[in-house]
PDB file of C-alpha atoms in Angstrom:
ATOM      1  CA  UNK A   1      84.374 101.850 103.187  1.00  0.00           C
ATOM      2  CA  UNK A   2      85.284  98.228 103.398  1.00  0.00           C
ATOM      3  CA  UNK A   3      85.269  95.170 100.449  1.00  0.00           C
ATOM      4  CA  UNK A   4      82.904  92.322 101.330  1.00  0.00           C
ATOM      5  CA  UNK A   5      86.344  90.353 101.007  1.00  0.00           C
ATOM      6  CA  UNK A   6      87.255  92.656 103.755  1.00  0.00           C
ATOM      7  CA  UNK A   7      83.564  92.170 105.790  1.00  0.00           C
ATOM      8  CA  UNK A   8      84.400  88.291 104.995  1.00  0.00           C
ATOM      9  CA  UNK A   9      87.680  88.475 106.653  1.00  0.00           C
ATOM     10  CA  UNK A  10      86.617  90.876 109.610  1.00  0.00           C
ATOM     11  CA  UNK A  11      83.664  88.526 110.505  1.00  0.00           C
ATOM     12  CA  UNK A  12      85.995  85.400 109.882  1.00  0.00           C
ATOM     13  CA  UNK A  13      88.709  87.005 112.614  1.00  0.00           C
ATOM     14  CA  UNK A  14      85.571  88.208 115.196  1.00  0.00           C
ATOM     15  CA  UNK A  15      84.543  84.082 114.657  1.00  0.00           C
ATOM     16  CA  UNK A  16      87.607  82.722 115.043  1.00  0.00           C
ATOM     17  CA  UNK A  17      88.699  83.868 118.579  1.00  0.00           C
ATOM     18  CA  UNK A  18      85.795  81.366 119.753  1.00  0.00           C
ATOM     19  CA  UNK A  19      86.490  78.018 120.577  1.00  0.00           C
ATOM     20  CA  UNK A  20      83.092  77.163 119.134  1.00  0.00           C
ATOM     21  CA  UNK A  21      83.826  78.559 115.845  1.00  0.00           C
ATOM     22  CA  UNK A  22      81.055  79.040 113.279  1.00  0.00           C
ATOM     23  CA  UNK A  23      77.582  77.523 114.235  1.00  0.00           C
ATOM     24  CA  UNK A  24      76.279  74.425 111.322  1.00  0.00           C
ATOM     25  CA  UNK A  25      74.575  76.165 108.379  1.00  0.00           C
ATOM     26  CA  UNK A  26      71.295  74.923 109.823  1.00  0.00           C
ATOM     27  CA  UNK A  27      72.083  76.680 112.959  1.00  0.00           C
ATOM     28  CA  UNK A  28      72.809  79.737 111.025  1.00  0.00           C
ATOM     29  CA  UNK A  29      70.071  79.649 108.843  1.00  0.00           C
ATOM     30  CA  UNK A  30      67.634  79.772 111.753  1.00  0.00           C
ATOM     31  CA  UNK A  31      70.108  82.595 113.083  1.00  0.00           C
ATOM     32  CA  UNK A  32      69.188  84.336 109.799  1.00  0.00           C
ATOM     33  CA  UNK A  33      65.657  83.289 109.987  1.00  0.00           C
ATOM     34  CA  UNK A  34      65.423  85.923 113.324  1.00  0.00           C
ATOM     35  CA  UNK A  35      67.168  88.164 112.054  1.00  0.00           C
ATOM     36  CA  UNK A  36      64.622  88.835 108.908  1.00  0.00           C
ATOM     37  CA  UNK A  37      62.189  88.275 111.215  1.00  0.00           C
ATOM     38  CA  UNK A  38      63.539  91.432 113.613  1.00  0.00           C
ATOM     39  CA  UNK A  39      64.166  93.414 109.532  1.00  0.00           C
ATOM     40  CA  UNK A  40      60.601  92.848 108.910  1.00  0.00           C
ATOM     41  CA  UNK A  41      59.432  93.868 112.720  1.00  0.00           C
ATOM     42  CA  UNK A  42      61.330  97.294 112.568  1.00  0.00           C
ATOM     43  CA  UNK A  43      60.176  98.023 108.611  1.00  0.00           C
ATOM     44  CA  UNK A  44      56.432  97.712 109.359  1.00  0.00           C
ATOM     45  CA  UNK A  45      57.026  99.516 113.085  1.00  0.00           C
ATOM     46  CA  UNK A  46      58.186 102.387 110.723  1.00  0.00           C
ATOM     47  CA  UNK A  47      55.827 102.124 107.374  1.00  0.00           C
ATOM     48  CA  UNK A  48      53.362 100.071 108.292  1.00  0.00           C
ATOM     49  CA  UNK A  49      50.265 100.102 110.754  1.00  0.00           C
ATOM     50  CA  UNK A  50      51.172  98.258 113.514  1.00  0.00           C
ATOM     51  CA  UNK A  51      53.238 101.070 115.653  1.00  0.00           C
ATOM     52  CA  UNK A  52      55.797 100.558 118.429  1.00  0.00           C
ATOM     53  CA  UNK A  53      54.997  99.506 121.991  1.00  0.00           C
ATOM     54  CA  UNK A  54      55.686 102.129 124.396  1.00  0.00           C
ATOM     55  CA  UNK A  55      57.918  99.690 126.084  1.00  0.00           C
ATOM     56  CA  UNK A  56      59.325  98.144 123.326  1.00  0.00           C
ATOM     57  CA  UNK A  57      63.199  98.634 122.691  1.00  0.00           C
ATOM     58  CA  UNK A  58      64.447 101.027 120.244  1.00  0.00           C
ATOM     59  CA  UNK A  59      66.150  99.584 116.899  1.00  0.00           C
ATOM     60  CA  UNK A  60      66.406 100.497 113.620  1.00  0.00           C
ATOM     61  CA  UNK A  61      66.079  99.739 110.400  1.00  0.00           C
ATOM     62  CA  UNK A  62      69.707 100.070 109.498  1.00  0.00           C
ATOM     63  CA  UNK A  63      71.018  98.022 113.024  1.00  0.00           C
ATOM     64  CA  UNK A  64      68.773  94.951 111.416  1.00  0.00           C
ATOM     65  CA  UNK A  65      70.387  95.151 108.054  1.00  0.00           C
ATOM     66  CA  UNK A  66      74.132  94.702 109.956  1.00  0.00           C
ATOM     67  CA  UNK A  67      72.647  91.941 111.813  1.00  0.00           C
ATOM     68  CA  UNK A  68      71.231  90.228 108.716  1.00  0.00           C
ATOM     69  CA  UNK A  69      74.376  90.709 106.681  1.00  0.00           C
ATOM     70  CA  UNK A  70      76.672  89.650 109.862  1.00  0.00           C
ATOM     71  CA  UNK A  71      74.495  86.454 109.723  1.00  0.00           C
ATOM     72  CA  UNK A  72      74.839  86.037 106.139  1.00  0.00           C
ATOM     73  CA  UNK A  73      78.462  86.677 105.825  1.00  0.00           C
ATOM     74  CA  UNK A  74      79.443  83.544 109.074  1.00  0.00           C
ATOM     75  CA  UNK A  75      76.671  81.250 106.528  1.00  0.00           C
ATOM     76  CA  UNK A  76      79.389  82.007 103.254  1.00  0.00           C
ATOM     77  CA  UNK A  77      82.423  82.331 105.658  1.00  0.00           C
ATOM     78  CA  UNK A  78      81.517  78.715 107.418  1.00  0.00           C
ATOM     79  CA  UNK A  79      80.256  77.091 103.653  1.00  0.00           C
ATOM     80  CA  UNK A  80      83.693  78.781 101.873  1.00  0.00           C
ATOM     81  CA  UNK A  81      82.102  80.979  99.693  1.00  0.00           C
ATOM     82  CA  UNK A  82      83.684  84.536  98.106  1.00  0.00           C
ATOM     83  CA  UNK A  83      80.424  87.026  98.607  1.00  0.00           C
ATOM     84  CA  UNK A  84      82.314  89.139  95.718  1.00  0.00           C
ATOM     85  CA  UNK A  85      81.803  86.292  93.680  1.00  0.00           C
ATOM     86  CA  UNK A  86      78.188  85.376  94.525  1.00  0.00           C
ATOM     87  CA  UNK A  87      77.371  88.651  93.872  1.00  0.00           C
ATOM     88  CA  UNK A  88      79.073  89.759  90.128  1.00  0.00           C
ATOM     89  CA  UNK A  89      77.462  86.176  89.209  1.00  0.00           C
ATOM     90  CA  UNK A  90      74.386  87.736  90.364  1.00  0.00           C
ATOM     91  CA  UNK A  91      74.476  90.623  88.954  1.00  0.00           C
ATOM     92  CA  UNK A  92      75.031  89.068  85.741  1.00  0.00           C
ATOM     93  CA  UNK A  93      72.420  87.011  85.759  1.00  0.00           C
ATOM     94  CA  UNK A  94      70.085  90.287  86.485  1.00  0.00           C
ATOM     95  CA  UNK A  95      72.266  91.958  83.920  1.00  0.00           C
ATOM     96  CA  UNK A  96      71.546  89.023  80.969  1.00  0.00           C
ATOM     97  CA  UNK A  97      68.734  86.968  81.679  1.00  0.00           C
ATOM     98  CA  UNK A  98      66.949  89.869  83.606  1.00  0.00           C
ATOM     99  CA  UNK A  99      67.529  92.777  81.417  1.00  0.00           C
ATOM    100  CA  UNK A 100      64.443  93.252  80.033  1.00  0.00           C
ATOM    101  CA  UNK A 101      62.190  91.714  82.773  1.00  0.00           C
ATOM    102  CA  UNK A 102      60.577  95.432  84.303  1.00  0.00           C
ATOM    103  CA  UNK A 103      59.836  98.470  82.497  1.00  0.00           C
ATOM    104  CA  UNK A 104      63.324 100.882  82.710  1.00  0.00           C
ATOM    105  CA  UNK A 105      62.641 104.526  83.293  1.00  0.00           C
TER     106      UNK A 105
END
């Protein structure tokens, strides 16, 4: 199983043989934009009403969740940010401030 550190740097290597490098954040946010777009496609092909097209392609659920967090990881790789970080600071603020925001089984 690999780090996000690791994800960070495997992304940042797969970027960096390009001479174009990482797209503007702008660019990448509209990347990301599709991408949830595709997530939220393949979740209601599979729990909600509206059912595949015979000749649609097949995906899943789990391909679109690599795609989203490839996407994420070139925004925080091309803006400089640690994803370990963002996310223990997260965490803590669902930890502290959150902690007694929904009912705990």
């Amino acid at each position: 199983m690999k780090s996000m550190e690791e994800m960070q740097k495997e992304v940042d290597q797969y970027i960096g043989q390009f001479k174009a490098g990482y797209f503007s954040p702008l660019a990448n946010l509209a990347r990301l934009t599709e991408e949830v777009g595709e997530l939220a496609r393949e979740i209601n092909h599979v729990y909600g009403e509206k059912k595949k097209k015979d000749t649609e392609e097949e995906n899943t659920i789990k391909a679109e969740l690599g795609d989203n967090l490839f996407v994420l990881l070139c925004i925080a790789n091309s803006l400089d940010i640690d994803m370990t970080e963002s996310f223990n600071e997260t965490m803590e603020k669902f930890n502290t401030r959150d902690k007694n925001r929904f009912e705990r089984k």
